CSV table of C-alpha atoms in Angstrom, one decimal:
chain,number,residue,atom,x,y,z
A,288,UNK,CA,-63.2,137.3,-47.6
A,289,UNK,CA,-59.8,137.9,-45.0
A,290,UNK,CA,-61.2,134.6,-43.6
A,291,UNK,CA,-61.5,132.7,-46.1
A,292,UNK,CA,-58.1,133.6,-48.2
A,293,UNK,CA,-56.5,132.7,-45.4
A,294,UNK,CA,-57.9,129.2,-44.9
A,295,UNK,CA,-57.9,129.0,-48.7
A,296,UNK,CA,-54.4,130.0,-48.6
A,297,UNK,CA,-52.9,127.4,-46.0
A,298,UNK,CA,-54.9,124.6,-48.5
A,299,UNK,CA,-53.1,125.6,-51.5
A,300,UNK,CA,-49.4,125.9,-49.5
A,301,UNK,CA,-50.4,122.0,-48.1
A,302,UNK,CA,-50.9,121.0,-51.8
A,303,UNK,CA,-48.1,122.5,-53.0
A,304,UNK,CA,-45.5,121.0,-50.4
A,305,UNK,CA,-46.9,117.8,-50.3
A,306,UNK,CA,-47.3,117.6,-54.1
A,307,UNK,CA,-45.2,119.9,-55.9
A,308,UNK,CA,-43.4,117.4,-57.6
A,309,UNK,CA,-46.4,115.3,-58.5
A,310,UNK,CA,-47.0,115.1,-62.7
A,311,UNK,CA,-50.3,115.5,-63.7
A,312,UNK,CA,-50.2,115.8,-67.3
A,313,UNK,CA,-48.1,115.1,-70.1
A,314,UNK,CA,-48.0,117.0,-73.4
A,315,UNK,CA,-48.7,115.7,-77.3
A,316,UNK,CA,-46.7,117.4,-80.2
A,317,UNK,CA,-50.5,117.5,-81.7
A,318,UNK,CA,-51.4,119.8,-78.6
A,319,UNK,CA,-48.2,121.7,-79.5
A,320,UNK,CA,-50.2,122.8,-82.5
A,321,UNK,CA,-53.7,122.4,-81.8
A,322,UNK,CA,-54.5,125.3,-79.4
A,323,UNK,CA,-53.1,123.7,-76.6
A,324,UNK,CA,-56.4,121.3,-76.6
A,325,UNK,CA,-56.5,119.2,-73.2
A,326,UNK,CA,-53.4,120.6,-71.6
A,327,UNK,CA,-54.1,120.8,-68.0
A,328,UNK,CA,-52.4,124.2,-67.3
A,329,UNK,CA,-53.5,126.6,-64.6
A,330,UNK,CA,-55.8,125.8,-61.5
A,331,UNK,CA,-59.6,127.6,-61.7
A,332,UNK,CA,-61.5,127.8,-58.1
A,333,UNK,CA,-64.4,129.5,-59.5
A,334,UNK,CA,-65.9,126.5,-61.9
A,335,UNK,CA,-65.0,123.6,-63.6
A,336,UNK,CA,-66.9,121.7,-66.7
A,337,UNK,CA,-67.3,117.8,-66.4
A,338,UNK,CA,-68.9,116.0,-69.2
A,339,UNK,CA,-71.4,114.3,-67.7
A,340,UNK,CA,-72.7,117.3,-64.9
A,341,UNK,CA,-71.6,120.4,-67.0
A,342,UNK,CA,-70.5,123.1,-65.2
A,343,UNK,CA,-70.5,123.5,-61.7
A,344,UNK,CA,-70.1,126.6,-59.7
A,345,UNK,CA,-68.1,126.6,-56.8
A,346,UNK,CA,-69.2,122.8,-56.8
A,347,UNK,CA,-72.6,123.1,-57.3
A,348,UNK,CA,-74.6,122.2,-60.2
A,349,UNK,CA,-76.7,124.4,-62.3
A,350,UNK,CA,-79.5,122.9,-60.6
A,351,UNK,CA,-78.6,123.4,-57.0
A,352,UNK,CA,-77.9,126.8,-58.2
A,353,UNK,CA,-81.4,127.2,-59.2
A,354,UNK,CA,-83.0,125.9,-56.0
A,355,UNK,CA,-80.4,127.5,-53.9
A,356,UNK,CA,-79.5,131.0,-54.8
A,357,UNK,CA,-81.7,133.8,-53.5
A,358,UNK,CA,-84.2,135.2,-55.9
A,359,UNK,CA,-86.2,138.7,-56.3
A,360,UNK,CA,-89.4,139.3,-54.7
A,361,UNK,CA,-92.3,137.5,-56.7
A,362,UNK,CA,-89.4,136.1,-58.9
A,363,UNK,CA,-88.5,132.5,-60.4
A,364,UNK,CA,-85.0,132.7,-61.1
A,365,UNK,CA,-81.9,133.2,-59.0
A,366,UNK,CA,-80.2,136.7,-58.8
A,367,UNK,CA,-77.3,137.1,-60.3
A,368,UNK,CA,-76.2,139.0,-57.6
A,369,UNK,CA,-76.1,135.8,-55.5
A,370,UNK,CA,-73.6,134.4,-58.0
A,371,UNK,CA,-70.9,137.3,-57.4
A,372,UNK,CA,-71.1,136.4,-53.8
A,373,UNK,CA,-70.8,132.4,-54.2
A,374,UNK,CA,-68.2,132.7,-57.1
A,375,UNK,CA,-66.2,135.3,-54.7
A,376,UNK,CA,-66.8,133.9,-51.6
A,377,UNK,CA,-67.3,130.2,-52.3
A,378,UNK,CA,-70.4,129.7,-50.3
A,379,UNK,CA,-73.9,129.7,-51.0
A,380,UNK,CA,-75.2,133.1,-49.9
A,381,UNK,CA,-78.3,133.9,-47.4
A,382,UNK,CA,-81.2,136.3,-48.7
A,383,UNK,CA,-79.7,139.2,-46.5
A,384,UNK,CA,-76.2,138.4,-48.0
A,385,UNK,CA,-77.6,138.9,-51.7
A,386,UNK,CA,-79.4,141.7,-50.5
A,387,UNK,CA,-75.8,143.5,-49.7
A,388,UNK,CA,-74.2,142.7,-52.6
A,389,UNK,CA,-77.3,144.7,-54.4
A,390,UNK,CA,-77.0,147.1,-52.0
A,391,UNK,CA,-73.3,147.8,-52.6
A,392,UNK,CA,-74.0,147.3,-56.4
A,393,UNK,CA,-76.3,150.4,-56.4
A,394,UNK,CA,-74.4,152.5,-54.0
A,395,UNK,CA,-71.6,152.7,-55.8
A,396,UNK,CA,-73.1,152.8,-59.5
A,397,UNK,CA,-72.3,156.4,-60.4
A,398,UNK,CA,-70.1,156.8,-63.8
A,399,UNK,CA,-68.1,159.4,-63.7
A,400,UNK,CA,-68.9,162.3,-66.4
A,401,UNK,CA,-65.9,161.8,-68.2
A,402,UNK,CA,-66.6,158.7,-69.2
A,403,UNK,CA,-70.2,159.3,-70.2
A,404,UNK,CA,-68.3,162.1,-72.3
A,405,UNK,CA,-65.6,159.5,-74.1
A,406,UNK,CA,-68.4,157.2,-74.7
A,407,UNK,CA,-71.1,159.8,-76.3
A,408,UNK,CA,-68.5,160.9,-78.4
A,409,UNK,CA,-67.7,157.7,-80.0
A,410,UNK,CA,-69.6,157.3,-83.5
A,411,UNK,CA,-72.8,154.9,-83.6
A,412,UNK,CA,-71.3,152.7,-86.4
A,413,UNK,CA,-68.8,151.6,-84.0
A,414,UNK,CA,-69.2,147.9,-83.2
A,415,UNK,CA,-71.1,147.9,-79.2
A,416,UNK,CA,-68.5,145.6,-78.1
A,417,UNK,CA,-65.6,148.3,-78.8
A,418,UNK,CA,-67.8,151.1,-77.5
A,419,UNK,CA,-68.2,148.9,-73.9
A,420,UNK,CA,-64.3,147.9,-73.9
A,421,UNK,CA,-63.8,151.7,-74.3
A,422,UNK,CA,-65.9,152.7,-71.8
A,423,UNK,CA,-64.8,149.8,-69.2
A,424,UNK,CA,-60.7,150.7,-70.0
A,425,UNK,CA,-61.6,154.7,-69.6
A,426,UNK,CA,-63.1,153.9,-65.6
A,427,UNK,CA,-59.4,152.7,-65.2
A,428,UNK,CA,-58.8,155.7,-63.7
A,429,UNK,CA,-61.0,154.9,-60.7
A,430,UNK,CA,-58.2,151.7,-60.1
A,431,UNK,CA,-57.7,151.4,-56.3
A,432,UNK,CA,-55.2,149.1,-57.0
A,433,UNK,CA,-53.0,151.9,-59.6
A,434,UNK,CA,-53.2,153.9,-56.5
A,435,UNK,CA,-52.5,151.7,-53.3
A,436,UNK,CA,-50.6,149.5,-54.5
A,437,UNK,CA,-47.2,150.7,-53.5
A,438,UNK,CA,-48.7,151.0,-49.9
A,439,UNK,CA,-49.6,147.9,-49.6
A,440,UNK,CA,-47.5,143.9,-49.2
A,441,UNK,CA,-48.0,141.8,-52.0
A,442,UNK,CA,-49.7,138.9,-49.4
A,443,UNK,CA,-53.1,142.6,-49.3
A,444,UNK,CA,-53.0,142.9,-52.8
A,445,UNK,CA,-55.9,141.1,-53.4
A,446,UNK,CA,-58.0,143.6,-51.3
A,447,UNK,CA,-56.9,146.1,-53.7
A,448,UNK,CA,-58.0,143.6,-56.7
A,449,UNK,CA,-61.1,142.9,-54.7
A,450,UNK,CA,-62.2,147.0,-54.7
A,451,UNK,CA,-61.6,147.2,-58.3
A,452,UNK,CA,-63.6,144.2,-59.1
A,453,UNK,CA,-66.5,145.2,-57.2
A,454,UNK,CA,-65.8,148.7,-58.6
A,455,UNK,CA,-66.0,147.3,-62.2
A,456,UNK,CA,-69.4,145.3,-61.6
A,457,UNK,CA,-71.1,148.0,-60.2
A,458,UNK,CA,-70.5,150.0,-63.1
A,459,UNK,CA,-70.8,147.9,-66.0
A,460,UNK,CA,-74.3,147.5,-66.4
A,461,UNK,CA,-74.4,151.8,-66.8
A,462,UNK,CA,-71.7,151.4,-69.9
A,463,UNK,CA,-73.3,148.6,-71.2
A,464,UNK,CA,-76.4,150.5,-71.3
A,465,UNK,CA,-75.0,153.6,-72.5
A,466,UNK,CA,-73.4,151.3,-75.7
A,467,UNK,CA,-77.0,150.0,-76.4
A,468,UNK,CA,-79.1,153.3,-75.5
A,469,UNK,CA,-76.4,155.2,-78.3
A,470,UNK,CA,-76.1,152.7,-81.0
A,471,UNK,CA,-79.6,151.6,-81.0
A,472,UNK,CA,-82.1,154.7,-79.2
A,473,UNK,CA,-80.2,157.7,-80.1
A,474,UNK,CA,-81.1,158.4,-76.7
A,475,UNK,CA,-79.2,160.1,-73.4
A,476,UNK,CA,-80.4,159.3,-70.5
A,477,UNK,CA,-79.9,160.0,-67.0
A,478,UNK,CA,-77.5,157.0,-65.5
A,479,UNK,CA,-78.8,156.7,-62.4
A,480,UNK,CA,-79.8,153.4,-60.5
A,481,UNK,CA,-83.3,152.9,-58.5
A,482,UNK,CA,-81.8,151.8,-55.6
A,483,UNK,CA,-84.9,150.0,-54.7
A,484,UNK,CA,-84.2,147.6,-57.9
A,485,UNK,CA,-82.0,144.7,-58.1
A,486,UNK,CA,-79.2,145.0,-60.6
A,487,UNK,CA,-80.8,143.4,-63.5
A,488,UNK,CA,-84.3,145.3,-63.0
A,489,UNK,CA,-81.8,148.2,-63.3
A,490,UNK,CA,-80.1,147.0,-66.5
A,491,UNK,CA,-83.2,146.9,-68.3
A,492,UNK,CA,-85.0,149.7,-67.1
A,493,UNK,CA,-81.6,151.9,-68.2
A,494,UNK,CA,-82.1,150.0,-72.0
A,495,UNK,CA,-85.5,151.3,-71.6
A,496,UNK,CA,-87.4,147.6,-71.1
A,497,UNK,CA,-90.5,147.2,-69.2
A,498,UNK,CA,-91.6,143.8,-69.1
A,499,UNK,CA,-90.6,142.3,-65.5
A,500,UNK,CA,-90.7,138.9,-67.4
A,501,UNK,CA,-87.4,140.3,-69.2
A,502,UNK,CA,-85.9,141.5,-66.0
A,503,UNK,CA,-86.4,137.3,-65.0
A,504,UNK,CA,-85.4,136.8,-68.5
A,505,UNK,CA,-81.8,138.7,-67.6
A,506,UNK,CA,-81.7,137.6,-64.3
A,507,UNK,CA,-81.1,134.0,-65.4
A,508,UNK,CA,-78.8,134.8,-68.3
A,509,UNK,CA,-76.7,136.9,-66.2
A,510,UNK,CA,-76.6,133.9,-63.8
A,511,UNK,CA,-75.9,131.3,-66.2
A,512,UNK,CA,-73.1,133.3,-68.3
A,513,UNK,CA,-71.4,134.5,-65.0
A,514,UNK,CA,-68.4,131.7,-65.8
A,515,UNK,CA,-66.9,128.7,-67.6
A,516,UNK,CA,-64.1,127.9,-65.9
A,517,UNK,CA,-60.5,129.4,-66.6
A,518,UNK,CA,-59.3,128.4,-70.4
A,519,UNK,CA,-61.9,129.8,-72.3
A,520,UNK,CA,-60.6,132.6,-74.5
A,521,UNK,CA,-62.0,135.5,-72.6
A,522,UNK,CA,-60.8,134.2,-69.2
A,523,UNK,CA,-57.1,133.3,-70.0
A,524,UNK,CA,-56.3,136.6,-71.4
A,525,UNK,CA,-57.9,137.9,-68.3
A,526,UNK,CA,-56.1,136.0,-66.1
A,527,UNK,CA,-52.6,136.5,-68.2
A,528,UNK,CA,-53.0,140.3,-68.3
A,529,UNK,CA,-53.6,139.7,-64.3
A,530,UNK,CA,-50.9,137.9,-64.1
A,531,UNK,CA,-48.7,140.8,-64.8
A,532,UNK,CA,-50.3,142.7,-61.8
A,533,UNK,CA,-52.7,145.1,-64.5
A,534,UNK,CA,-55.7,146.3,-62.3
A,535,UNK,CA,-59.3,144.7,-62.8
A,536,UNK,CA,-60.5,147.1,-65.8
A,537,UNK,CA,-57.0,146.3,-67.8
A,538,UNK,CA,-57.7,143.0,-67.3
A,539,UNK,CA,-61.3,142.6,-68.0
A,540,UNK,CA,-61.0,144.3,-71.3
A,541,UNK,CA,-58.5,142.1,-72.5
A,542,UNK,CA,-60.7,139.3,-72.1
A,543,UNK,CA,-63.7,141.2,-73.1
A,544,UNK,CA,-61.7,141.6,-76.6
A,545,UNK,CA,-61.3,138.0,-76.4
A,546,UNK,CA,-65.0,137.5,-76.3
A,547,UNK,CA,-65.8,140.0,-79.2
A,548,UNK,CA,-63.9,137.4,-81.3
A,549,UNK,CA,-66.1,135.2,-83.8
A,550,UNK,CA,-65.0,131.9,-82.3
A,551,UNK,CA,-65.7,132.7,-78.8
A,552,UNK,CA,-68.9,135.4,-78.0
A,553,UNK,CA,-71.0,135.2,-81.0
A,554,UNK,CA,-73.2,131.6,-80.7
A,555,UNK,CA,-76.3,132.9,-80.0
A,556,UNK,CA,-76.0,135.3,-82.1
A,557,UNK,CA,-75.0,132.5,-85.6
A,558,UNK,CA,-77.9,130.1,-83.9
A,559,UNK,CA,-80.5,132.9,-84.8
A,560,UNK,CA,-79.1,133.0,-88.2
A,561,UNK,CA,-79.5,129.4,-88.9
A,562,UNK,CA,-83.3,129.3,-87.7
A,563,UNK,CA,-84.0,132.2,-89.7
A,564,UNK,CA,-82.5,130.4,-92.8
A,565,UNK,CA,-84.6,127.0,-91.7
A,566,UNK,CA,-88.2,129.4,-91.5
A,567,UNK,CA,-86.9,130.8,-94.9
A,568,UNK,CA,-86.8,128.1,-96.6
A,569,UNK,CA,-89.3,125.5,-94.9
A,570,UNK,CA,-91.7,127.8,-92.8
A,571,UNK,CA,-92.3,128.5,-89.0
A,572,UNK,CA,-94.2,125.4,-88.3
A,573,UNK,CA,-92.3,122.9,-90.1
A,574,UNK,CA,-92.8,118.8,-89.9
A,575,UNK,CA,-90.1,116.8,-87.9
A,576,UNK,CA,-89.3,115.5,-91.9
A,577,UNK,CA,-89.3,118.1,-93.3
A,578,UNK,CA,-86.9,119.6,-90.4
A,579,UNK,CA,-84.5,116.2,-90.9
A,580,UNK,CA,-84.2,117.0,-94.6
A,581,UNK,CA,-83.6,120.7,-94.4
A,582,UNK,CA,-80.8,119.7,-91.9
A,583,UNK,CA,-79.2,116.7,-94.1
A,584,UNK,CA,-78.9,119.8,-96.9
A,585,UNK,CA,-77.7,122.4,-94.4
A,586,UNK,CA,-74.9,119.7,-93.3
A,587,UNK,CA,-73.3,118.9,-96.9
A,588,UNK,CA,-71.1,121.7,-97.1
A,589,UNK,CA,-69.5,121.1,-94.2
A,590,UNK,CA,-71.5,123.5,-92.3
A,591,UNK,CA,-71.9,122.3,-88.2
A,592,UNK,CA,-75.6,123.1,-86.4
A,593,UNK,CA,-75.1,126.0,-84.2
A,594,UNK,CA,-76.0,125.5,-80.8
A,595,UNK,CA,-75.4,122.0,-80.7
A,596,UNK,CA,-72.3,120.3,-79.6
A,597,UNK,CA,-69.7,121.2,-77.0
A,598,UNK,CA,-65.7,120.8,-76.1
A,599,UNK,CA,-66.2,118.8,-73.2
A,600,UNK,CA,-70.0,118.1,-72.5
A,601,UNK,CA,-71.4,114.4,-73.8
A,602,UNK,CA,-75.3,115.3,-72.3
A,603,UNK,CA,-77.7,118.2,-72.7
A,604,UNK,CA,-75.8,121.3,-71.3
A,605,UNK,CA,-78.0,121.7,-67.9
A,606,UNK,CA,-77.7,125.8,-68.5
A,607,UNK,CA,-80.1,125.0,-72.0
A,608,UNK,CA,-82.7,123.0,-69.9
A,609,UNK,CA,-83.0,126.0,-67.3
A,610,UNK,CA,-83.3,128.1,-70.6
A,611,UNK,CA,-86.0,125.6,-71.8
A,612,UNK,CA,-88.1,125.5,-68.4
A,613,UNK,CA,-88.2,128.9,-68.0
A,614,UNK,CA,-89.7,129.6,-71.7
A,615,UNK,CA,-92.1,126.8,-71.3
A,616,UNK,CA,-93.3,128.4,-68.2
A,617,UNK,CA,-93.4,131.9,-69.5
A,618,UNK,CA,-94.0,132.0,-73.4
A,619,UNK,CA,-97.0,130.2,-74.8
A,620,UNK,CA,-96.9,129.6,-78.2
A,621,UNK,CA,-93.8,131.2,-80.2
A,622,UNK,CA,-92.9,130.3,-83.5
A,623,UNK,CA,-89.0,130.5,-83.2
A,624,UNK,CA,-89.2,129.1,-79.4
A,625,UNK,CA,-91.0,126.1,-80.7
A,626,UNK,CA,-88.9,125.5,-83.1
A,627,UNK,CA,-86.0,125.7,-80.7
A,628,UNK,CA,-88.1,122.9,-78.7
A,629,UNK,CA,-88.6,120.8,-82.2
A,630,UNK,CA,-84.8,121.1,-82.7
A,631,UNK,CA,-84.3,119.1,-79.0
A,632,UNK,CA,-86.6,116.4,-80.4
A,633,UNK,CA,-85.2,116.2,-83.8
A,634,UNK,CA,-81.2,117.1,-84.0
A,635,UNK,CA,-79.5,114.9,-80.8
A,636,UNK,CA,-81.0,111.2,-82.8
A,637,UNK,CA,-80.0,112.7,-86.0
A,638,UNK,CA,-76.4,113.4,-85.5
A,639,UNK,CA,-76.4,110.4,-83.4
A,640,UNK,CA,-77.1,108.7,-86.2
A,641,UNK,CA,-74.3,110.1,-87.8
A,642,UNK,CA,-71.8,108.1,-85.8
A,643,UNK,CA,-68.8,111.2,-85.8
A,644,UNK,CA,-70.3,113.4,-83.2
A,645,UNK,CA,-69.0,113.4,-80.1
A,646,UNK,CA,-71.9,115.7,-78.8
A,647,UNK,CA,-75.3,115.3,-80.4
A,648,UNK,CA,-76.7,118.1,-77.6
A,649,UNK,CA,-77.6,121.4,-77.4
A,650,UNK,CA,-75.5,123.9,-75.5
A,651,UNK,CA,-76.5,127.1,-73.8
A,652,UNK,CA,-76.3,129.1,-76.8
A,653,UNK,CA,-79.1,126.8,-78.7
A,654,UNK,CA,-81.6,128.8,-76.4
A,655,UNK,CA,-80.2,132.1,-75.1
A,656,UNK,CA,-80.4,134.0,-78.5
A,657,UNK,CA,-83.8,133.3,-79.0
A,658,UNK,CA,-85.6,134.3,-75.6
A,659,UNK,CA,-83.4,137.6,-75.8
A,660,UNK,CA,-85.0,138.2,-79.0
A,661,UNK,CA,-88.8,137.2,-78.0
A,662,UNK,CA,-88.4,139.8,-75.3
A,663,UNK,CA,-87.8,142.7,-77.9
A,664,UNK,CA,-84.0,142.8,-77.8
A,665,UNK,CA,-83.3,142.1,-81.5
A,666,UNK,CA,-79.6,143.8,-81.9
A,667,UNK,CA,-78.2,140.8,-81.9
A,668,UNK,CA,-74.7,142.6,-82.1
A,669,UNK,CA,-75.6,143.1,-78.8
A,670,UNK,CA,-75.5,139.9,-77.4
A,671,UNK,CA,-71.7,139.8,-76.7
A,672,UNK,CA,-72.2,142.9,-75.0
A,673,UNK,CA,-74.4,141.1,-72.6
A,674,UNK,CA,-72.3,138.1,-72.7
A,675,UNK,CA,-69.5,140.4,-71.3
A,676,UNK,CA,-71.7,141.7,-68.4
A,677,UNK,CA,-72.5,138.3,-66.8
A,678,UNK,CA,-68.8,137.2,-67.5
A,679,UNK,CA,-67.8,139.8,-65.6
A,680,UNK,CA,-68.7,138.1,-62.7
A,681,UNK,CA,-66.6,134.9,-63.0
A,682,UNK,CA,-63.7,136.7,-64.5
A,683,UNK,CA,-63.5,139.5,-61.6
A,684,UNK,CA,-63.6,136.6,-59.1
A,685,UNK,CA,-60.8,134.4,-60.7
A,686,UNK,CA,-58.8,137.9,-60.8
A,687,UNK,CA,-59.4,138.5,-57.1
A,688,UNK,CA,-58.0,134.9,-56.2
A,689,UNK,CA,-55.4,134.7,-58.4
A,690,UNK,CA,-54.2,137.6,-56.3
A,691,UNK,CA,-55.1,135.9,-53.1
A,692,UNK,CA,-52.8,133.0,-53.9
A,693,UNK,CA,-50.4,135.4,-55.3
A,694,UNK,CA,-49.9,133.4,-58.4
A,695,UNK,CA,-46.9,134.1,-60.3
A,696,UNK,CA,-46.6,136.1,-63.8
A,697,UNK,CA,-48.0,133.3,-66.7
A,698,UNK,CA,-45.0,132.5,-68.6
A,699,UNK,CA,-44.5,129.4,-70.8
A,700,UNK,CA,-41.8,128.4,-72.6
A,701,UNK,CA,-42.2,128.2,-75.9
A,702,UNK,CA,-39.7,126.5,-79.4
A,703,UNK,CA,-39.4,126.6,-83.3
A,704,UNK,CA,-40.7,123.4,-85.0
A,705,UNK,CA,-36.8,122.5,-85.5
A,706,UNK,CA,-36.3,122.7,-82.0
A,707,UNK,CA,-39.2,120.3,-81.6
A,708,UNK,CA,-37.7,118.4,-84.1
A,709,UNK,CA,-34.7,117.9,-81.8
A,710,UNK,CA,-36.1,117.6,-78.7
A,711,UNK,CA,-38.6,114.8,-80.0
A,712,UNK,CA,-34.6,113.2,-81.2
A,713,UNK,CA,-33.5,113.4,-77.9
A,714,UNK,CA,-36.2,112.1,-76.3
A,715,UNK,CA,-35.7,109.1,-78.6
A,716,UNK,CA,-32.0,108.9,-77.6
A,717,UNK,CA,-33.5,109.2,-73.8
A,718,UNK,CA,-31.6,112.6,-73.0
A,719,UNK,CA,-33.5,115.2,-71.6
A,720,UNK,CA,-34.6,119.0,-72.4
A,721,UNK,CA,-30.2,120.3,-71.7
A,722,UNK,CA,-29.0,117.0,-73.3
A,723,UNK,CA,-28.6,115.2,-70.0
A,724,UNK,CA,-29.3,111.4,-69.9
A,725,UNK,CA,-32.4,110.4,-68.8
A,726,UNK,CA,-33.6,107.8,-66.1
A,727,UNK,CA,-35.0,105.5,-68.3
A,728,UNK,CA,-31.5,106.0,-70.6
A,729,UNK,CA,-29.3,105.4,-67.9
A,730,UNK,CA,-31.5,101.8,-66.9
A,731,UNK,CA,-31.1,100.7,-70.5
């Protein structure tokens, strides 16, 4: 890592001096107003979301991912542990490379007791995303960075960032399987990693799941969740509570809130609710007809399809078609997974057909839900929780390098709709923002 923020480093101070001056966006008084849509506003090294490739990781496709990244022994899907390395280091990582980020993982997995205390005493009615963010924000106290960070320059604070990260990921698969073994078991259990496991073997043997098929089942959705580049809700509010110097677990929770919110973390979990209504009213094996006309119903209220559709992606989101392979190579004849396959068939010429959809595709989410629950995990309040683990990973990265290129507190201005009012005048009258005459004024 000391080699590559330094190279990384000299890269971003050349782009700066040579095109600091350089506009690369302008700004619509619809944006203004409409959640900042399409504002270009911070820089993301970690990944990026074209609409034709869909995400890439560190430059690398979802495909490339899959052929590249290390896997377990015997198993078909990359480890996640493999992403933590590429989205931290920006290289693809060797077997024995993977290997040591398990290896650190494990080492360093003990929860302190007072944590497992907080966290047993919380009542089981209390929604699993605020018993993880509780039990994340209480390891806080672990912060290498709260400590150290007087001691150290602001140029080595992302060492301090980087300890904490790491710190965080080794942990969070304990607390998020505390939050599902006390909501859902009623169980305690003894946190302690197998250190001959990788870290999602250990996740689900801690949640009490035996089937290696789930631990491949995890190890791809941990992989394929790990990050979205850096204006999704979760990760801004991450990255602006990092801006502000908070330590890793501050930071994370504030996106991990984020993600709890209805808009943001909960896809899967309405897709699985929309295929329960379709078998409800039409039955598990449905005709392609009799699927088109349940959908023309489902649509006239203004309801959307969940799982279908995307901000920025015009194509099948790759991440679903991983999802796809893996359950066509692994689950033989499922009601609810065929009709997820049926749905590919069907939906993308149907809303094509009508002509106001940008995105006729599936997403990820069209998929995730439903191999989760084929595997036995059926608390779908859950899935967030999960969602948060994997995200982890790409939010922990864009924290450490954020630090690395010692980006500045995020602070935007801001105005009243009056004061729009008058700056859109004096834009019209060609002054600028302080009431100065513009360029294009003064050639007039």
């Amino acid at each position: 890592m000391e080699e590559i923020v330094k190279e990384q480093r000299e890269v971003v101070k050349k782009v700066i001096l040579e095109h600091g001056k350089t506009v690369v966006d302008t700004i619509k008084v619809s944006q203004l107003y409409g959640g900042m849509r399409g504002i270009l506003g911070f820089i993301c090294e970690t990944s990026c979301v074209l609409p034709k490739e869909g995400i890439l990781f560190r430059g690398h496709s979802t495909a490339k991912i899959e052929e590249c990244l290390p896997r377990a022994e015997d198993g078909c899907v990359p480890l996640p542990e493999g992403m933590i390395w590429l989205l931290m280091t920006g290289k693809l990582p060797t077997q024995e490379e993977v290997k040591y980020i398990t290896k650190y993982l494990n080492e360093h997995s003990t929860l302190p007791e007072y944590v497992i205390q907080v966290m047993d005493s919380l009542p089981k009615e209390l929604h699993p995303m605020t018993h993880f963010a509780i039990g994340l924000q209480a390891l806080q106290l672990n912060s290498i960075t709260l400590k150290k960070r007087k001691e150290h320059q602001k140029t080595e604070w992302w060492r301090l960032i980087l300890r904490d990260a790491m710190d965080l990921l080794s942990k969070i698969t304990l607390i998020a399987a505390h939050t599902y073994n006390h909501n859902y078991r009623g169980e305690k259990i003894c946190y302690q990693v197998d250190c001959e496991l990788d870290w999602s073997a250990n996740f689900t043997k801690m949640m009490g799941f035996k089937n290696p098929k789930f631990d491949e089942c995890i190890r791809m959705y941990l992989t394929l969740h790990a990050d979205h580049e850096g204006g999704n809700v979760s990760a801004h509010a991450c990255h602006l509570v990092g801006s502000a110097l908070a330590d890793p677990y501050i930071s994370f929770v504030a996106g991990l809130n984020g993600l709890a919110g209805p808009l943001h973390g909960l896809a899967n979990q309405e897709v699985l609710t929309f295929l329960n209504e379709l078998i409800k009213d039409i039955g598990k094996t449905p005709t392609d007809e009799q699927v088109l006309n349940w959908l023309k119903g489902w649509l006239k209220p203004g309801k959307v399809i969940p799982g279908y559709g995307h901000a920025v992606l015009r194509v099948t989101d790759p991440r679903f078609t991983t999802q796809e392979n893996f359950a066509k190579r692994n689950i033989k004849d499922d009601a609810m997974v065929n009709l997820v396959h049926q749905l590919y068939r069907v939906v993308p010429n149907f809303l094509k057909s009508l002509k106001k959809i940008n995105n006729p595709y599936p997403n990820v989410d069209a998929h995730s839900g439903v191999l989760l629950s084929y595997y036995e995990m059926k608390q779908n309040d859950f899935y967030t929780v999960l969602f948060g683990v994997s995200r982890a990973i790409g939010l922990m990265s864009q924290l450490v390098w954020a630090r690395a290129f010692m980006y500045p507190i995020e602070r935007p201005d801001t105005t009243t709709t009056e004061g729009l009012l008058e700056l859109i005048k004096a834009k019209k009258e060609g002054k600028d923002k302080q009431g100065n005459d513009t360029k294009d004024a003064k050639e007039k």
